[in-house]
Amino acid sequence: METSERRPRKQGWRFVLLALVLAIAISGLVRSLWLDVYYIPSESMEPLLGAGDRILVSRTAYSSEPIRRGDVVVFDGRGSFAPLSSGKGPFVDAVSAASQWFGLTGSDTTYVKRVIGVAGDRVQCCDANGLLTVNGQPLEEPYVFQGDEPSKQKFDVVVPEGRLWLMGDHRSRSADSRGLLGAPGGGMVPTERVIGRPVQIIWPLDRFAEMPRSTQAETPLKNGQ
């Protein structure tokens, strides 16, 4: 009798283990190809995104259309915003990656910012009214954190082909393209490093909301257009 009772229990555990492995595999496939979840660790994108938010990111958002000014993008900052290697060793990197995958912690190399300039744009700070200009046109930015200036740091850049100029909405709390002007690449992020576009806040529940694609109040023309 004991043997016959143990076999169903063992088979039951095997089924549970197999189902768990299959669920993780399917989740991994979905998150690597279509939708992924990211944890927001900082205040750099307030008021749109707050520290502790979990967001659903579409990896296919830009498969059929280009990245536009005003878009909020999640991107891999290695080689631009962050070093290519953490220097902490493979074991620490693996533990950190697992924690990030389960949405328990934020990533040291993955960022979320807003696209201010695309290839060919000249982005400057600031005009006589204290506004950023893109290709000589003042940029209205209703998304900027209340009380923040568009930028205290002065700059004048032209975005190269295949690159983006990115800034956080909470300008006084955001480390973004402005802080990398003297670094290789000049603070510009390669478009191929863009992971996708946030489409939903999924946690906390009181902030559960869709994130429609943003547009800037005015879309300046490129030079010569």
C-alpha positions as a printed NumPy array, in Angstrom:
array([[  0.   ,   0.   ,   0.   ],
       [  2.834,   2.45 ,   0.842],
       [  4.461,   1.943,  -2.56 ],
       [  1.231,   2.598,  -4.447],
       [  0.634,   5.784,  -2.402],
       [  4.13 ,   7.135,  -2.97 ],
       [  4.003,   6.742,  -6.756],
       [  1.037,   9.103,  -7.258],
       [  2.715,  11.636,  -4.946],
       [  5.968,  11.453,  -6.89 ],
       [  4.097,  11.746, -10.174],
       [  2.187,  14.722,  -8.778],
       [  5.398,  16.532,  -7.802],
       [  6.903,  15.762, -11.197],
       [  3.839,  17.228, -12.887],
       [  4.041,  20.371, -10.746],
       [  7.771,  20.73 , -11.463],
       [  7.236,  20.2  , -15.195],
       [  4.398,  22.747, -15.23 ],
       [  6.583,  25.255, -13.381],
       [  9.491,  24.792, -15.793],
       [  7.138,  25.112, -18.767],
       [  5.553,  28.275, -17.333],
       [  8.987,  29.862, -16.796],
       [ 10.058,  28.893, -20.322],
       [  6.909,  30.392, -21.87 ],
       [  7.261,  33.516, -19.741],
       [ 10.891,  33.856, -20.792],
       [  9.943,  33.529, -24.463],
       [  7.174,  36.129, -24.198],
       [  9.404,  38.549, -22.275],
       [ 12.294,  38.202, -24.702],
       [ 10.186,  38.672, -27.845],
       [  7.015,  40.662, -27.075],
       [  6.384,  42.038, -23.594],
       [  8.636,  42.505, -20.587],
       [  8.31 ,  43.893, -17.072],
       [ 10.654,  46.52 , -15.611],
       [ 11.005,  48.035, -12.166],
       [ 11.412,  51.822, -11.813],
       [ 14.068,  52.484,  -9.135],
       [ 14.269,  56.282,  -9.232],
       [ 12.295,  59.53 ,  -9.451],
       [ 13.821,  60.603, -12.773],
       [ 10.574,  60.208, -14.763],
       [  8.136,  61.755, -12.293],
       [  5.285,  62.583, -12.483],
       [  4.687,  60.005, -15.252],
       [  6.519,  57.184, -13.46 ],
       [  7.383,  56.98 ,  -9.783],
       [  9.988,  55.032,  -7.846],
       [  8.679,  51.522,  -7.2  ],
       [  6.426,  51.35 , -10.276],
       [  6.451,  48.194, -12.375],
       [  5.83 ,  48.801, -16.056],
       [  4.913,  46.56 , -18.965],
       [  7.145,  47.249, -21.968],
       [  6.359,  46.393, -25.576],
       [  9.44 ,  45.044, -27.357],
       [  7.691,  45.25 , -30.743],
       [  6.542,  48.889, -30.49 ],
       [  9.153,  50.079, -32.982],
       [  9.225,  47.09 , -35.309],
       [  6.993,  48.809, -37.861],
       [  7.4  ,  52.511, -37.076],
       [ 10.278,  54.783, -36.051],
       [ 11.012,  56.269, -32.652],
       [  9.561,  59.776, -32.423],
       [ 10.291,  62.868, -30.374],
       [  8.272,  62.728, -27.183],
       [  8.353,  58.93 , -26.948],
       [  9.22 ,  57.401, -23.59 ],
       [ 11.638,  54.531, -24.177],
       [ 13.289,  51.801, -22.129],
       [ 16.848,  51.158, -23.253],
       [ 20.044,  49.316, -22.464],
       [ 22.468,  52.002, -21.323],
       [ 25.636,  49.924, -21.518],
       [ 28.229,  51.75 , -23.577],
       [ 26.507,  55.115, -23.101],
       [ 24.852,  55.681, -19.712],
       [ 26.665,  52.764, -18.035],
       [ 29.929,  50.795, -18.462],
       [ 29.832,  47.746, -20.728],
       [ 30.874,  45.576, -17.755],
       [ 29.761,  45.944, -14.131],
       [ 33.129,  44.752, -12.81 ],
       [ 31.372,  42.772, -10.043],
       [ 31.974,  39.317, -11.467],
       [ 29.723,  36.756, -13.223],
       [ 28.097,  35.356, -10.044],
       [ 26.987,  38.751,  -8.752],
       [ 25.812,  39.707, -12.236],
       [ 23.757,  36.478, -12.475],
       [ 22.084,  37.046,  -9.087],
       [ 21.378,  40.661, -10.003],
       [ 19.928,  39.629, -13.376],
       [ 17.63 ,  37.078, -11.705],
       [ 16.399,  39.66 ,  -9.202],
       [ 15.709,  42.108, -12.013],
       [ 13.935,  39.436, -14.094],
       [ 11.48 ,  38.785, -11.256],
       [ 10.919,  42.536, -10.842],
       [ 12.369,  42.672,  -7.328],
       [ 15.019,  45.284,  -8.073],
       [ 15.874,  47.809, -10.724],
       [ 18.66 ,  47.431, -13.231],
       [ 21.946,  49.311, -13.121],
       [ 22.114,  49.292, -16.908],
       [ 18.49 ,  49.632, -18.052],
       [ 16.96 ,  53.106, -18.139],
       [ 13.709,  54.829, -19.035],
       [ 13.84 ,  58.363, -20.49 ],
       [ 12.029,  60.609, -22.956],
       [ 13.22 ,  61.194, -26.513],
       [ 13.932,  64.885, -27.017],
       [ 16.011,  64.696, -30.19 ],
       [ 16.289,  62.188, -33.038],
       [ 18.848,  61.911, -35.845],
       [ 19.589,  65.28 , -37.449],
       [ 17.995,  67.376, -34.713],
       [ 19.816,  70.289, -33.112],
       [ 18.831,  70.457, -29.439],
       [ 19.754,  73.55 , -27.415],
       [ 19.251,  74.916, -23.943],
       [ 17.815,  77.361, -23.648],
       [ 16.102,  80.266, -25.394],
       [ 15.246,  83.668, -23.878],
       [ 12.124,  82.168, -22.288],
       [ 14.056,  79.326, -20.687],
       [ 12.693,  76.66 , -23.056],
       [ 14.596,  73.936, -24.868],
       [ 14.703,  74.415, -28.62 ],
       [ 14.791,  71.73 , -31.295],
       [ 15.916,  72.944, -34.695],
       [ 15.41 ,  76.503, -33.495],
       [ 11.806,  75.976, -32.38 ],
       [ 10.862,  76.281, -28.676],
       [  9.677,  73.049, -27.142],
       [  6.589,  73.066, -24.932],
       [  6.995,  70.312, -22.334],
       [  3.858,  69.77 , -20.208],
       [  5.325,  66.506, -18.874],
       [  8.21 ,  68.173, -16.997],
       [  8.001,  67.847, -13.202],
       [  6.243,  70.84 , -11.656],
       [  8.737,  73.425, -10.439],
       [ 11.628,  72.087, -12.52 ],
       [ 13.32 ,  74.138, -15.203],
       [ 13.659,  72.499, -18.633],
       [ 17.391,  72.342, -17.835],
       [ 19.819,  74.239, -15.669],
       [ 22.702,  72.893, -17.723],
       [ 23.381,  74.677, -21.004],
       [ 24.064,  72.595, -24.098],
       [ 23.998,  72.732, -27.878],
       [ 24.125,  69.373, -29.646],
       [ 23.343,  67.859, -33.028],
       [ 22.087,  64.28 , -32.865],
       [ 24.033,  61.963, -35.206],
       [ 22.428,  59.324, -37.411],
       [ 21.283,  56.286, -35.45 ],
       [ 21.358,  58.094, -32.092],
       [ 18.921,  59.707, -29.638],
       [ 19.12 ,  62.59 , -27.176],
       [ 17.259,  61.472, -24.038],
       [ 16.164,  63.32 , -20.897],
       [ 14.127,  62.496, -17.798],
       [ 10.901,  64.362, -16.996],
       [ 12.064,  65.158, -13.444],
       [ 14.943,  67.227, -14.736],
       [ 16.467,  68.08 , -11.347],
       [ 16.623,  64.36 , -10.425],
       [ 17.537,  62.85 , -13.779],
       [ 20.956,  61.664, -14.892],
       [ 20.567,  61.693, -18.662],
       [ 22.219,  62.764, -21.917],
       [ 23.176,  66.113, -20.411],
       [ 25.579,  64.517, -17.959],
       [ 27.517,  62.671, -20.651],
       [ 28.421,  65.514, -22.995],
       [ 32.14 ,  65.011, -22.46 ],
       [ 32.008,  61.202, -22.606],
       [ 32.473,  59.047, -25.725],
       [ 29.28 ,  59.335, -27.755],
       [ 28.437,  62.696, -26.166],
       [ 25.407,  61.392, -24.272],
       [ 23.743,  60.056, -27.407],
       [ 22.159,  56.608, -27.142],
       [ 22.211,  54.237, -30.165],
       [ 18.719,  53.43 , -31.424],
       [ 19.57 ,  49.708, -31.478],
       [ 19.906,  49.872, -27.684],
       [ 16.205,  50.733, -27.315],
       [ 14.378,  47.762, -25.773],
       [ 10.855,  49.048, -26.221],
       [  8.105,  51.422, -25.15 ],
       [  6.231,  51.357, -21.814],
       [  2.552,  50.578, -22.443],
       [  1.117,  49.929, -18.952],
       [  1.811,  50.598, -15.294],
       [  0.978,  47.282, -13.618],
       [  2.089,  47.949, -10.034],
       [  1.186,  49.331,  -7.548],
       [ -2.48 ,  48.658,  -8.178],
       [ -3.559,  52.185,  -7.286],
       [ -1.429,  53.412, -10.208],
       [ -2.565,  50.713, -12.651],
       [ -3.017,  52.612, -15.915],
       [ -2.404,  52.462, -19.624],
       [  0.487,  54.535, -20.994],
       [ -0.575,  55.823, -24.419],
       [  2.134,  56.947, -26.789],
       [  3.193,  60.458, -25.872],
       [  3.522,  63.316, -28.298],
       [  5.2  ,  66.649, -27.756],
       [  2.991,  69.722, -27.894],
       [  4.874,  70.896, -30.946],
       [  6.998,  68.836, -33.321],
       [  9.787,  71.055, -34.626],
       [ 10.983,  70.644, -38.171],
       [ 14.435,  69.353, -38.878],
       [ 17.022,  71.733, -40.242],
       [ 16.212,  72.679, -43.794],
       [ 12.653,  71.297, -43.696]])
